[in-house]
Short mmCIF file of C-alpha atoms and ligand atoms in Angstrom, two decimals:
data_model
loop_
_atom_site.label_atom_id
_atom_site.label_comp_id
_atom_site.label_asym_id
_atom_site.label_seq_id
_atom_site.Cartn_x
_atom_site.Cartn_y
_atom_site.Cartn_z
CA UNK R 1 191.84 18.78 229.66
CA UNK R 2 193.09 18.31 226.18
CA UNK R 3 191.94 14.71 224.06
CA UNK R 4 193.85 14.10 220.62
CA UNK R 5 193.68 11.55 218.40
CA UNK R 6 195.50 8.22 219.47
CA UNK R 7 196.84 5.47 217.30
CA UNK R 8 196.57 2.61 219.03
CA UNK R 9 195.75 1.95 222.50
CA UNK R 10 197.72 -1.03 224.20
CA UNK R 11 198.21 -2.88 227.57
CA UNK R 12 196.72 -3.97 230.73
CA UNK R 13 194.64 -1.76 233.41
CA UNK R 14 192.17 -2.41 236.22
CA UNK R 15 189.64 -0.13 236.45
CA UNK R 16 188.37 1.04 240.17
CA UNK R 17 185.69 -0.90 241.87
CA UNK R 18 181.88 -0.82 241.52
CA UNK R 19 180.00 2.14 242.74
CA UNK R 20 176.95 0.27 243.23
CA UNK R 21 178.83 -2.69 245.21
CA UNK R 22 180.86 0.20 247.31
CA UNK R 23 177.49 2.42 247.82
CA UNK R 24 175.82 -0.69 249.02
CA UNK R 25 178.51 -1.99 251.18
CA UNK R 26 178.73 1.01 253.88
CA UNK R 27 174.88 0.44 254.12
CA UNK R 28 174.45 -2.58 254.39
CA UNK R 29 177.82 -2.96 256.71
CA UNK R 30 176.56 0.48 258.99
CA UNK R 31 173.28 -2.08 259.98
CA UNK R 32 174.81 -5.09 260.56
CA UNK R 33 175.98 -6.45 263.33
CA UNK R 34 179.69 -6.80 263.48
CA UNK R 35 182.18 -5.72 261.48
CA UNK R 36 182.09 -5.72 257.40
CA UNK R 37 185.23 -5.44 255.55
CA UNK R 38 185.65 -4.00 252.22
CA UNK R 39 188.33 -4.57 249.48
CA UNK R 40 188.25 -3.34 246.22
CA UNK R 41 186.06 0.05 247.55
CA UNK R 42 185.76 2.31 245.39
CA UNK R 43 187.10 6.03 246.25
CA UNK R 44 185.08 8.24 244.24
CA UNK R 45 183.21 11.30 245.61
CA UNK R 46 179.92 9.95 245.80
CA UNK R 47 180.97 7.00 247.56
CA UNK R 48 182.84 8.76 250.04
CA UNK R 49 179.32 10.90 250.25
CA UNK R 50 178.09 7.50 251.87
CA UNK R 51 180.74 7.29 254.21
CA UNK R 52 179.94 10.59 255.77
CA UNK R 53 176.15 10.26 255.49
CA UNK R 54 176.91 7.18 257.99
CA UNK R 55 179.85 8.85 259.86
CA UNK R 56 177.57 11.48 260.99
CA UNK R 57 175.08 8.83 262.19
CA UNK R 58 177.40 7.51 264.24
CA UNK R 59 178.95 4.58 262.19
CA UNK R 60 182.70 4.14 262.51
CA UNK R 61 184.05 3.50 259.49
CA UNK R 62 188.01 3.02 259.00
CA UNK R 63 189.88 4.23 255.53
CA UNK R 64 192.94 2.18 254.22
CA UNK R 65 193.86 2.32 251.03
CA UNK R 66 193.59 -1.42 250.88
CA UNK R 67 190.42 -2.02 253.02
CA UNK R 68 187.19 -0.05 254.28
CA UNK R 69 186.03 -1.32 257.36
CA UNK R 70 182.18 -0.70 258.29
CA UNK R 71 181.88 -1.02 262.19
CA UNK R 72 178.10 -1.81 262.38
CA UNK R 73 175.78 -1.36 264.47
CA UNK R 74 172.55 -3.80 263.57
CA UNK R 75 169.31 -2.81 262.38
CA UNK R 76 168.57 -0.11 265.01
CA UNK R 77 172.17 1.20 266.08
CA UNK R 78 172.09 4.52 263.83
CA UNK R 79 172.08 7.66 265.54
CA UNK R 80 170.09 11.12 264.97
CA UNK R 81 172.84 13.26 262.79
CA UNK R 82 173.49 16.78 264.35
CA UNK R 83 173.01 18.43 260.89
CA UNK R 84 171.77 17.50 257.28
CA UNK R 85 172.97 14.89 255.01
CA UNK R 86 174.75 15.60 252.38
CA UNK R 87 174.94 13.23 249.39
CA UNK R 88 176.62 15.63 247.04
CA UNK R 89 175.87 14.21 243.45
CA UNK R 90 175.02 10.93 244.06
CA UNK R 91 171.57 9.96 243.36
CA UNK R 92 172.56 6.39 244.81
CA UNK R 93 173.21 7.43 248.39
CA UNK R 94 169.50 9.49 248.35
CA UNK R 95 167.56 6.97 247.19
CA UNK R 96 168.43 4.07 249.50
CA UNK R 97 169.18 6.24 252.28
CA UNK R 98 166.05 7.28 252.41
CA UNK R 99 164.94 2.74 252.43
CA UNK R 100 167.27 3.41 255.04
CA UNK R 101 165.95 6.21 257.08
CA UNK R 102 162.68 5.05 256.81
CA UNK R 103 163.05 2.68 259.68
CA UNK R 104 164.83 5.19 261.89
CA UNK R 105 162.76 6.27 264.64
CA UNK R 106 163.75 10.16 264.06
CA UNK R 107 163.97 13.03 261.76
CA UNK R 108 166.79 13.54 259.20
CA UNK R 109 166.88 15.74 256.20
CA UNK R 110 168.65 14.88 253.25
CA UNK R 111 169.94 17.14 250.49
CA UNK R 112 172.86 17.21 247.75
CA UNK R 113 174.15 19.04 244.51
CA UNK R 114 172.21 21.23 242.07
CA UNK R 115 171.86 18.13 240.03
CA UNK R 116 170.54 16.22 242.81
CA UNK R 117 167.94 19.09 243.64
CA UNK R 118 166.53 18.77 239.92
CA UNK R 119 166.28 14.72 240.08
CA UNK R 120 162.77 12.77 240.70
CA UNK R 121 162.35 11.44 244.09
CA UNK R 122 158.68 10.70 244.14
CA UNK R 123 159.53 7.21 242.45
CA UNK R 124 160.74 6.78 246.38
CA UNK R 125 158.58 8.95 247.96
CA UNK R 126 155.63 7.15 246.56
CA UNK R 127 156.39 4.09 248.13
CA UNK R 128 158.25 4.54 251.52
CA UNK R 129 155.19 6.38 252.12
CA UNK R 130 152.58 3.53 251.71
CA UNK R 131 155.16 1.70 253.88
CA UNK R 132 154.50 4.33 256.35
CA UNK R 133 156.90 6.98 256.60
CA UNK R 134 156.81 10.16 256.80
CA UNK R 135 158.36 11.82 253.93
CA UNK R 136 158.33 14.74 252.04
CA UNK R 137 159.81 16.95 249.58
CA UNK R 138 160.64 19.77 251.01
CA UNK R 139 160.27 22.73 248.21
CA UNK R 140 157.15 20.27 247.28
CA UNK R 141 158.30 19.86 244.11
CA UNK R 142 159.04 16.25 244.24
CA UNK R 143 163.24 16.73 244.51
CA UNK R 144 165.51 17.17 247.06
CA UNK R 145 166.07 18.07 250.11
CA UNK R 146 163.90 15.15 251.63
CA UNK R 147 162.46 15.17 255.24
CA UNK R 148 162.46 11.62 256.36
CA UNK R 149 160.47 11.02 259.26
CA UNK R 150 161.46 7.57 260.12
CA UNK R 151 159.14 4.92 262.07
CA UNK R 152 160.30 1.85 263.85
CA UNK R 153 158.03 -0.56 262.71
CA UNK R 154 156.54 0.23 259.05
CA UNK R 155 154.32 -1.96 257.18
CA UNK R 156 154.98 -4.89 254.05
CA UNK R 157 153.78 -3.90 251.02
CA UNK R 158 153.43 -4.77 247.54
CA UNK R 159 154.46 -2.51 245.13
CA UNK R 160 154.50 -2.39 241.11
CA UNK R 161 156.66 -0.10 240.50
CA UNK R 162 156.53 1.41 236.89
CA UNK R 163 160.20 2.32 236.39
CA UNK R 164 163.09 -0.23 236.20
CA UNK R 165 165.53 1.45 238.81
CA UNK R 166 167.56 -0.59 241.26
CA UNK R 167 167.95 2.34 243.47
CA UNK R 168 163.73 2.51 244.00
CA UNK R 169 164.04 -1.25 244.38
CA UNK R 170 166.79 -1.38 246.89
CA UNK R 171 165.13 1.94 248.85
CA UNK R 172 162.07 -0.27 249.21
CA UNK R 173 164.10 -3.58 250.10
CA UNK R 174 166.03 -1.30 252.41
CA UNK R 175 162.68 -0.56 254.21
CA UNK R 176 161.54 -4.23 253.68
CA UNK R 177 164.18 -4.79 256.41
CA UNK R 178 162.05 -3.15 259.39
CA UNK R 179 158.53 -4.09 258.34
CA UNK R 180 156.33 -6.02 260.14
CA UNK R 181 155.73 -8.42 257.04
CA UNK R 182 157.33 -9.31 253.76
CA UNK R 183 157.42 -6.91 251.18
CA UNK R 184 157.23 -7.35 247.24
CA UNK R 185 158.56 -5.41 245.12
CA UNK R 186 157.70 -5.85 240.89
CA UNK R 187 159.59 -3.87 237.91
CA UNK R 188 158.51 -3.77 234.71
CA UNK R 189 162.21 -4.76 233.35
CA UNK R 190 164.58 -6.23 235.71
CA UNK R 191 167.36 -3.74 236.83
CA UNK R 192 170.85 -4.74 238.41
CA UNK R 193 170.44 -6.93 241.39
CA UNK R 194 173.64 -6.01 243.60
CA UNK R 195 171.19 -5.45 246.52
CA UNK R 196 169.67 -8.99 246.07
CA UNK R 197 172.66 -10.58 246.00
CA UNK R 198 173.93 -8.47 248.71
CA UNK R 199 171.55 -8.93 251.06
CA UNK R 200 171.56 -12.49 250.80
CA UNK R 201 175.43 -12.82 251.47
CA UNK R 202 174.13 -10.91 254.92
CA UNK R 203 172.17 -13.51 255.75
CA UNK R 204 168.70 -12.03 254.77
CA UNK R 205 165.86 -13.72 253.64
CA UNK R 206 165.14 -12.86 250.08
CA UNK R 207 163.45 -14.77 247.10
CA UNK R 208 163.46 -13.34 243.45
CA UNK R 209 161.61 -14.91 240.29
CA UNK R 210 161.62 -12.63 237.08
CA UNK R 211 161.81 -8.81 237.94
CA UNK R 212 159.71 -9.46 241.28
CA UNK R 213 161.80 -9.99 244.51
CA UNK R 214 160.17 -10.49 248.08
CA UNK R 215 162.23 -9.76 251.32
CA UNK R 216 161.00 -11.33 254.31
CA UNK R 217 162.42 -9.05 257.33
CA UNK R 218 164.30 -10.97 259.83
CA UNK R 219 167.08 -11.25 262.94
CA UNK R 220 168.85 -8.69 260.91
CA UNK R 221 172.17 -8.62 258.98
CA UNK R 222 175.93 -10.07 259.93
CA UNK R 223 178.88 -8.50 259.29
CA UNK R 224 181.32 -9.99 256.79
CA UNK R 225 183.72 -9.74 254.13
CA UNK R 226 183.13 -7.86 250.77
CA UNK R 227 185.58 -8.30 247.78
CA UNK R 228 184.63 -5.44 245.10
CA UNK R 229 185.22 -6.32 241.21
CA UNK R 230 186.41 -3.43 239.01
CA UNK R 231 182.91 -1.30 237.57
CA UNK R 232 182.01 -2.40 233.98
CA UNK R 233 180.51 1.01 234.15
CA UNK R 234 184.37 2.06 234.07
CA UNK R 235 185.69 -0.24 232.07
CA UNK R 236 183.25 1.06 229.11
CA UNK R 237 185.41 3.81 228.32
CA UNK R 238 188.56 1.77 227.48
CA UNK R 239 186.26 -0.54 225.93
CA UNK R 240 185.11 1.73 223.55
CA UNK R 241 188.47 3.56 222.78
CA UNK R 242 189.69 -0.20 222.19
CA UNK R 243 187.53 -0.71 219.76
CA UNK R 244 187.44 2.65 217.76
CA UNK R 245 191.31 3.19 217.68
CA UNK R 246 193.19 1.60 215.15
CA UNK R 247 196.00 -1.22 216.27
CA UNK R 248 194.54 -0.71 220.16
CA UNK R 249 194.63 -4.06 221.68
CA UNK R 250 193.57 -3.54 225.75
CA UNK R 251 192.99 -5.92 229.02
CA UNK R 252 190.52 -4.66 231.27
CA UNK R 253 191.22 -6.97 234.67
CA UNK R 254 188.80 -8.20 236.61
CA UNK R 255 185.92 -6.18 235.84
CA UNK R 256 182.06 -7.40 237.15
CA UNK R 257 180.04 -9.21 234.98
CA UNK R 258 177.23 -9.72 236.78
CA UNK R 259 174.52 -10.30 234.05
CA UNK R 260 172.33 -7.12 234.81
CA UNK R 261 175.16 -5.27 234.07
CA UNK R 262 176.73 -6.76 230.91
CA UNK R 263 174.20 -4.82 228.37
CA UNK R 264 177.43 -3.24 226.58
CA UNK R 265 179.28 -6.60 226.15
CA UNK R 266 176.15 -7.94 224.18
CA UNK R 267 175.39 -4.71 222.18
CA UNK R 268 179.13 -4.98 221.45
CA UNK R 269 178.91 -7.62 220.04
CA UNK R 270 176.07 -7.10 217.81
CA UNK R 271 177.93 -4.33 216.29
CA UNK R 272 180.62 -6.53 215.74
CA UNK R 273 183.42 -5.79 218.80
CA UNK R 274 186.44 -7.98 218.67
CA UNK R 275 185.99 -8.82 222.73
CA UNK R 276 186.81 -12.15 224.62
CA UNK R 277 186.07 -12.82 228.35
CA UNK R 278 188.97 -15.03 230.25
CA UNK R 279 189.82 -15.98 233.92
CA UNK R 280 186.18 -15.49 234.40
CA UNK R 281 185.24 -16.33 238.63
CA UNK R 282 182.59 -15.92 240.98
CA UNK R 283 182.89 -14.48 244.58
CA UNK R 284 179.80 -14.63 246.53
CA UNK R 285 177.63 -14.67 243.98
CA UNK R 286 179.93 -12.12 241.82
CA UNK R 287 180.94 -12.55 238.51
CA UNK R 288 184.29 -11.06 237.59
CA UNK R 289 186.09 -11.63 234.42
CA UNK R 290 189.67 -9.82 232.21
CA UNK R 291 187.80 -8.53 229.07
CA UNK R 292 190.67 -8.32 226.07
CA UNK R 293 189.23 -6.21 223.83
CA UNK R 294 190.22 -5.20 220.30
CA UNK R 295 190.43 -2.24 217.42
CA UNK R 296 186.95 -3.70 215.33
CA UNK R 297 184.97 -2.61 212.44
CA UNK R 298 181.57 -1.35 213.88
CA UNK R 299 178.10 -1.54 211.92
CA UNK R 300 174.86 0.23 213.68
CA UNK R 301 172.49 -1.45 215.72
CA UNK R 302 168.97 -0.73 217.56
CA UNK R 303 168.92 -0.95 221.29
CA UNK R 304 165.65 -1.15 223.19
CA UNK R 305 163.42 -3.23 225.35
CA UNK R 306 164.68 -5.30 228.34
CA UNK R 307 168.15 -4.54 227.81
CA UNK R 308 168.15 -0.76 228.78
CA UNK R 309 168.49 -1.42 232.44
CA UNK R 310 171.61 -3.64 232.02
CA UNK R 311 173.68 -0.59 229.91
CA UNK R 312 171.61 2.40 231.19
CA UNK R 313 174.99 4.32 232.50
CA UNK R 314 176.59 2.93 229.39
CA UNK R 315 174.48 4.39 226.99
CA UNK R 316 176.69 7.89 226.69
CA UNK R 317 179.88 5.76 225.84
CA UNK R 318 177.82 3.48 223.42
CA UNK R 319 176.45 6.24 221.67
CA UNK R 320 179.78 7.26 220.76
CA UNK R 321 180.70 3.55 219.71
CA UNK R 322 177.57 4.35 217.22
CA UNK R 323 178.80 7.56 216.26
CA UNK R 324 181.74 5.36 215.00
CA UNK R 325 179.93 2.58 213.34
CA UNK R 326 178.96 2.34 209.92
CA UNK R 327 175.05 2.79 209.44
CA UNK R 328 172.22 3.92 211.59
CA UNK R 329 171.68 3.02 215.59
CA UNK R 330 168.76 3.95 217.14
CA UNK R 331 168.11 3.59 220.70
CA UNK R 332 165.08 3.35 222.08
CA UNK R 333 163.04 3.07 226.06
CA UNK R 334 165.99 4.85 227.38
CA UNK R 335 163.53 8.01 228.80
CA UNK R 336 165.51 7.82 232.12
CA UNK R 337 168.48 9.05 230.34
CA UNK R 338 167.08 12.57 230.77
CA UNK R 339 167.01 12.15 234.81
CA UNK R 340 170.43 11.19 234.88
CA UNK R 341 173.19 13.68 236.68
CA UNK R 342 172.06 15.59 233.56
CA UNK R 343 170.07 15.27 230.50
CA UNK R 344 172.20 12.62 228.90
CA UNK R 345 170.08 12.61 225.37
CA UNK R 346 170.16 16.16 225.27
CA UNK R 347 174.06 16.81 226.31
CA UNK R 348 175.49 13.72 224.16
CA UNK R 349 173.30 14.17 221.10
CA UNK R 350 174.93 18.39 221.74
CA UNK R 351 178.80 17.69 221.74
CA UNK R 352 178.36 14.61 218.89
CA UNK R 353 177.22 16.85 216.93
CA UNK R 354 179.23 19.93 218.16
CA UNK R 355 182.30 17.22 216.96
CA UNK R 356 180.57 16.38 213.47
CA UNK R 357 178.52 13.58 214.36
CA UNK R 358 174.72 13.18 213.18
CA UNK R 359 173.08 12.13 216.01
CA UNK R 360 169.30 13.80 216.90
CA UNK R 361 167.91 12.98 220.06
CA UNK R 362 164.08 11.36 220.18
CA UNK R 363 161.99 11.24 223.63
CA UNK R 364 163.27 8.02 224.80
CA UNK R 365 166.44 7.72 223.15
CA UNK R 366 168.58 8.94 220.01
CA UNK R 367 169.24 8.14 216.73
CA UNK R 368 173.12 7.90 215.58
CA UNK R 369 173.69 7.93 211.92
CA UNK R 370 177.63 6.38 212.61
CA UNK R 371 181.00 7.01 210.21
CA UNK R 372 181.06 10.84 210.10
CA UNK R 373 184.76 12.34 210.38
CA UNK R 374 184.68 13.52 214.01
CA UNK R 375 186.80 16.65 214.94
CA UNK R 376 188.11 18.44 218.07
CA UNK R 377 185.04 20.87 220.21
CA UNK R 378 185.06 22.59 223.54
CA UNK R 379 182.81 20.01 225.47
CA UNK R 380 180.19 20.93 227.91
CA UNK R 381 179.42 18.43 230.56
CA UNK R 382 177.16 19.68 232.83
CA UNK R 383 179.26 18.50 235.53
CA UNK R 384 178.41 14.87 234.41
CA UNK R 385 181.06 12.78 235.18
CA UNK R 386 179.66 10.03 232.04
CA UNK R 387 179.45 12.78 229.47
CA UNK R 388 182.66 13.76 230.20
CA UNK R 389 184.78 10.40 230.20
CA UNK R 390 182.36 9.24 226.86
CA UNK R 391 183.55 12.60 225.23
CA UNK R 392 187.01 12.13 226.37
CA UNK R 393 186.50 9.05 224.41
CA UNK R 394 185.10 10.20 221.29
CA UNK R 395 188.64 13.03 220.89
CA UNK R 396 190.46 10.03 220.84
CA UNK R 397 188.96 9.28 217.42
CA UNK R 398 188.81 12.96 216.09
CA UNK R 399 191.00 15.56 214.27
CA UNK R 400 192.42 18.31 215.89
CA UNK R 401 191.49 18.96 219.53
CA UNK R 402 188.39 17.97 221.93
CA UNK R 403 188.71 20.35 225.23
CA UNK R 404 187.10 19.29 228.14
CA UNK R 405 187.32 22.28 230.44
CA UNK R 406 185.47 20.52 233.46
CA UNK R 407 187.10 17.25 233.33
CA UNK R 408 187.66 17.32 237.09
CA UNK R 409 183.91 15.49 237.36
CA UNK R 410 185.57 12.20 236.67
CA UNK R 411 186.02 12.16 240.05
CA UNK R 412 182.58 11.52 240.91
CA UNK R 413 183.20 7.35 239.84
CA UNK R 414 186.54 7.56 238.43
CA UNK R 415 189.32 9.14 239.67
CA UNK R 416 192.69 8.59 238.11
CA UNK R 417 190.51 8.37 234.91
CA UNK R 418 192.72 10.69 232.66
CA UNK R 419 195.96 8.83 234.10
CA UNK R 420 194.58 5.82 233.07
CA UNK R 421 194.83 6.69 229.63
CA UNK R 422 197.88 8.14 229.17
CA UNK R 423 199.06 4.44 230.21
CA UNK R 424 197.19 2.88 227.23
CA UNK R 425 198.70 5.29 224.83
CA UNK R 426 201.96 4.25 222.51
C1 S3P M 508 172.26 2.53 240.32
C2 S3P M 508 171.14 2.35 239.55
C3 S3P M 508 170.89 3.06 238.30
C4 S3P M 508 172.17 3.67 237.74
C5 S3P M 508 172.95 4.40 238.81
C6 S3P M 508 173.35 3.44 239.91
C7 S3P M 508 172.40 1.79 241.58
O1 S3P M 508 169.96 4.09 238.53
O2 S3P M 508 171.87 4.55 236.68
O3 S3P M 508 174.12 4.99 238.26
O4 S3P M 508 173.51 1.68 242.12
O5 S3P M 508 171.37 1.29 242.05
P1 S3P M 508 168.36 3.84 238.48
O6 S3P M 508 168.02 2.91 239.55
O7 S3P M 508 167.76 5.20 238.70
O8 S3P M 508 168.10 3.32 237.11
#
């Protein structure tokens, strides 16, 4: 794939749905009772990873291109798979699986990509075992493939945990569901709450106050209807090519806002982003909104603190937007960057700089000194699907050409991503 410089960006998209709604949806739909229907579902390789993982426990689950419907089977109605599951690269699907799993009377082993074989899993492990379960790593080296031995009844616990990840909270909450007590579960900065709010609209019993949340396990979960918003994840990349191209002047539709998720919008701002919220409404709990966004002059900003969680996938694509600000960013408390689907310091701070950019990466985070000339580099992506889409972005503000020879891992959360923006361009 070949990015060149674009002058001026216009006109309307909607960018595909959440992955962490869609991821959570199968789940949560697979152990209901009932049926669960989807719209808005995203179809991006790792959420279709889901859909197997539950196919091949014998959950039917029907494919439209309007509407994914989960056939569930309640709490205990998951079957033994014949083989392995396979999550691919999704680091989503392993982690709650596993919540999952853990209240499965049987044996299942897990396992995925090369990436996902290199990503820590004792921040689950940890844990689902003090709940009970039997699980283990099973090169012992704290990564994938997983052995879950699974136990019908575990035990409530409460747990501190000392990362801010929604998928260790939502593994735990997951196995909250077949304990024989309520469980706690404490963060040290509160991360998205898509399972909270999920849960709820299935009828479970869940408090939260702060970045604690206690689920008390019940009669189980009912089946119902699901309505997706577009992924603000997503929409970050038109976002930031809005606001770095001259004369661009872009509608994002209905994109979720859901306030542990809106980090960007507010860091935006700071830096001073032309961007305006309308037709903003709530579904279940979800906060969707159009975000009109437009070509700004951007100054440098520090990020840290208790806004990392709410723009942790966004940090690639923002540390472009500081490549193109005036002035230094530095970001800081973003450590988890580097167990990402790659090293995401180490490969952004790499092709910035590969481009022109001074950028230097630090051990939680990177400083950006912004308003270099970027131009065109071969960019390596590790196979990230973020690193490529934020480099994409970054051509579209640089001389000569930016070459992207594994573009294809868009897929993973955005397919149709390249597409997209040949839409916007004029
Ligand atoms: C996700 C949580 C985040 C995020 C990931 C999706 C989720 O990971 O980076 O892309 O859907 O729960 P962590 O929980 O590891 O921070």
């Amino acid at each position: 794939m070949e990015i060149t410089r674009v002058n001026g960006l216009k006109g309307e998209i909607t960018v595909p749905g959440d992955k962490s709604i869609s991821h959570r949806s199968i789940m949560m739909g697979a152990i209901a009772d009932g049926d669960t229907e989807v719209t808005g579902f995203l179809m991006g390789q790792d959420c279709l990873s889901t859909i197997e993982c539950f196919r091949k426990m014998g959950i039917e689950i029907d494919v439209s291109p309007d509407i994914v419907t989960v056939h569930g089977k309640g709490l205990h109605g998951l079957k033994e798979p014949a083989g392995i599951l396979n999550v691919g690269n999704s680091g989503t699907t392993m982690r709650l699986i596993s919540g999952i799993l853990s209240g499965q009377p049987f044996t299942t082993t897990i396992d995925g990509d090369e990436s996902i074989r290199k990503r820590p899993m004792r921040r689950i492990i940890e844990p689902l075992t003090r709940m009970g379960v039997k699980i283990t790593s099973i090169s012992n080296n704290g990564c994938a493939p997983l052995q879950v031995s699974g136990e019908y009844r575990l035990k409530g616990i409460n747990y501190v945990s000392n990362v801010a990840s929604a998928q260790v909270k939502s593994a735990v909450l997951f196995a909250g569901l077949y304990a024989d007590s309520e469980t706690t579960f404490t963060e040290p900065h509160l991360s998205r709450n898509h399972t909270e709010i999920m849960l709820k609209s299935f009828g479970v019993n869940i408090k939260t106050s702060g970045s604690t949340c206690t689920i008390t396990p019940g009669d189980g979960l009912h089946g119902h209807k699901i309505y997706v918003p577009g992924d603000i994840s997503s929409a970050a990349y038109f976002l930031v090519a809005g606001l770095i191209t001259p004369d661009s002047e872009i509608v994002l539709k209905n994109v979720g806002v859901n306030p542990t998720r809106t980090g960007i919008l507010t860091i935006a701002k700071k830096m001073g982003a032309d961007i305006e919220l309308i037709n903003e409404t709530n579904i279940d709990g979800r906060l969707s909104a159009d975000i009109v966004v437009r070509s700004s002059e951007l100054k440098g900003t520090t990020i840290k603190g208790d806004i990392i969680p709410f723009l942790i996938d966004e940090l690639p694509v923002i540390s472009v937007m500081a490549a193109f600000a005036k002035g230094k960013t530095v970001i800081k408390d973003a450590r988890e960057l580097k167990v990402k689907e790659s090293d995401r310091i180490k490969y952004m701070v790499n092709n910035l700089n590969a481009m022109g950019a001074e950028a230097e990466g630090t051990e939680d985070g990177m400083i950006i000194h912004g308003g270099k000339p970027l131009h065109g580099a071969v960019i390596e992506t590790a196979n990230d699907h973020r690193i490529a889409m934020s480099m994409a972005v970054a051509g579209l503000g640089a001389d000569g050409v930016t070459r992207i020879p594994d573009y294809k891992c868009v897929d993973i959360s955005y397919p149709g991503f390249f597409n997209t923006l040949e839409l916007l361009k004029h």
